[in-house]
Amino acid sequence: MKVNVKFFLMVMLAGLMLSSCGTTSTVPLTGRKHSLLVDDQQVLSLSTQQYTQLMSKSKLSTNAQNTALVKRVGQRLATAVENYLKNNGAANELQFFKWEFNLISENQVNAFCMPGGKIAVYEGLLPVTKDEASLAIVVGHEIAHAVAKHSAEQMSKQLRQQYGSQILGSVLGSVVGQGAGDLAAQVAATGFSFANLKYSRENEYEADYMGLIFAAMAGYDPQVAIPFWQRMSSNKSAQSSEFFSDHPSDANRIAKLQAALPEAMKYYKAAKK
């Protein structure tokens, strides 16, 4: 079979360009490094737009007690995250967080946190969480996605796939000529949705761990994570929700959380002093 050398070289060039462009970011707590093609400011702008649109179409809960609960849990976690970032040389990251906490009147067993700390909890989740500490485990998990920049990581993967499948010179030229400044807009044009984003299993495990630690830092007992996830596992409406899309198996998730509990308890005991 005859090999098209020119085409092969273009493929190699495209691969090298896509692997070398972008910025390297380090995930707090885990220390994992990932290469991002989109910058924080653009991700924040897109997420703010999407959150505003979603909230304009959503009905907020009229339950004052539950609404206050969500805001209280969210603010305690936000404060813990901000303190951690300040104390660990990442205070510059705080400029990208504009916290907002809302309870949506809808019977979904779900919650999400968009980049920038735009958080929504659905009323259908509260009967499963049952208590404040368990709600903190969920909200901590969602906040962890934002702190770890998992959305930007998934956006970057989409962009690499787009450019990897279009190796012609015009596409390569757009990567070189326009830079990261236009990349987020290109992803947005494909219908990228932060609220319905499917993270990888690796992202989910990382958010489980980070969320557990964040909840402990905020003074919530991390041990409630195990019975909470057991309740989620046995809840049929939870199993059919977006919350479980592409998520790790229940057994693996619980096992990893149990393994992280001794470390989380250290943070919890320090927070309770």
mmCIF file with all atom_site columns, C-alpha atoms in Angstrom, residues 50 54 114 151 155 158 187-188 190-199:
data_model
loop_
_atom_site.group_PDB
_atom_site.id
_atom_site.type_symbol
_atom_site.label_atom_id
_atom_site.label_alt_id
_atom_site.label_comp_id
_atom_site.label_asym_id
_atom_site.label_entity_id
_atom_site.label_seq_id
_atom_site.pdbx_PDB_ins_code
_atom_site.Cartn_x
_atom_site.Cartn_y
_atom_site.Cartn_z
_atom_site.occupancy
_atom_site.B_iso_or_equiv
_atom_site.pdbx_formal_charge
_atom_site.auth_seq_id
_atom_site.auth_comp_id
_atom_site.auth_asym_id
_atom_site.auth_atom_id
_atom_site.pdbx_PDB_model_num
ATOM 1  C CA . GLN A 1 50  ? -25.242 29.892 30.510 1.00 0.00 ? 50  GLN A CA 1
ATOM 2  C CA . LEU A 1 54  ? -30.723 28.661 32.846 1.00 0.00 ? 54  LEU A CA 1
ATOM 3  C CA . MET A 1 114 ? -20.509 25.836 36.767 1.00 0.00 ? 114 MET A CA 1
ATOM 4  C CA . SER A 1 151 ? -14.999 21.933 32.389 1.00 0.00 ? 151 SER A CA 1
ATOM 5  C CA . MET A 1 155 ? -13.614 21.732 26.450 1.00 0.00 ? 155 MET A CA 1
ATOM 6  C CA . GLN A 1 158 ? -13.395 18.580 22.430 1.00 0.00 ? 158 GLN A CA 1
ATOM 7  C CA . VAL A 1 187 ? -16.772 25.120 21.615 1.00 0.00 ? 187 VAL A CA 1
ATOM 8  C CA . ALA A 1 188 ? -19.774 27.206 22.652 1.00 0.00 ? 188 ALA A CA 1
ATOM 9  C CA . THR A 1 190 ? -21.218 23.430 19.129 1.00 0.00 ? 190 THR A CA 1
ATOM 10 C CA . GLY A 1 191 ? -23.797 23.563 21.921 1.00 0.00 ? 191 GLY A CA 1
ATOM 11 C CA . PHE A 1 192 ? -21.406 22.901 24.804 1.00 0.00 ? 192 PHE A CA 1
ATOM 12 C CA . SER A 1 193 ? -23.457 22.969 28.026 1.00 0.00 ? 193 SER A CA 1
ATOM 13 C CA . PHE A 1 194 ? -21.861 23.329 31.441 1.00 0.00 ? 194 PHE A CA 1
ATOM 14 C CA . ALA A 1 195 ? -25.040 22.283 33.238 1.00 0.00 ? 195 ALA A CA 1
ATOM 15 C CA . ASN A 1 196 ? -25.235 18.958 31.368 1.00 0.00 ? 196 ASN A CA 1
ATOM 16 C CA . LEU A 1 197 ? -21.531 18.293 31.006 1.00 0.00 ? 197 LEU A CA 1
ATOM 17 C CA . LYS A 1 198 ? -20.426 14.675 31.170 1.00 0.00 ? 198 LYS A CA 1
ATOM 18 C CA . TYR A 1 199 ? -17.117 14.434 33.001 1.00 0.00 ? 199 TYR A CA 1
#
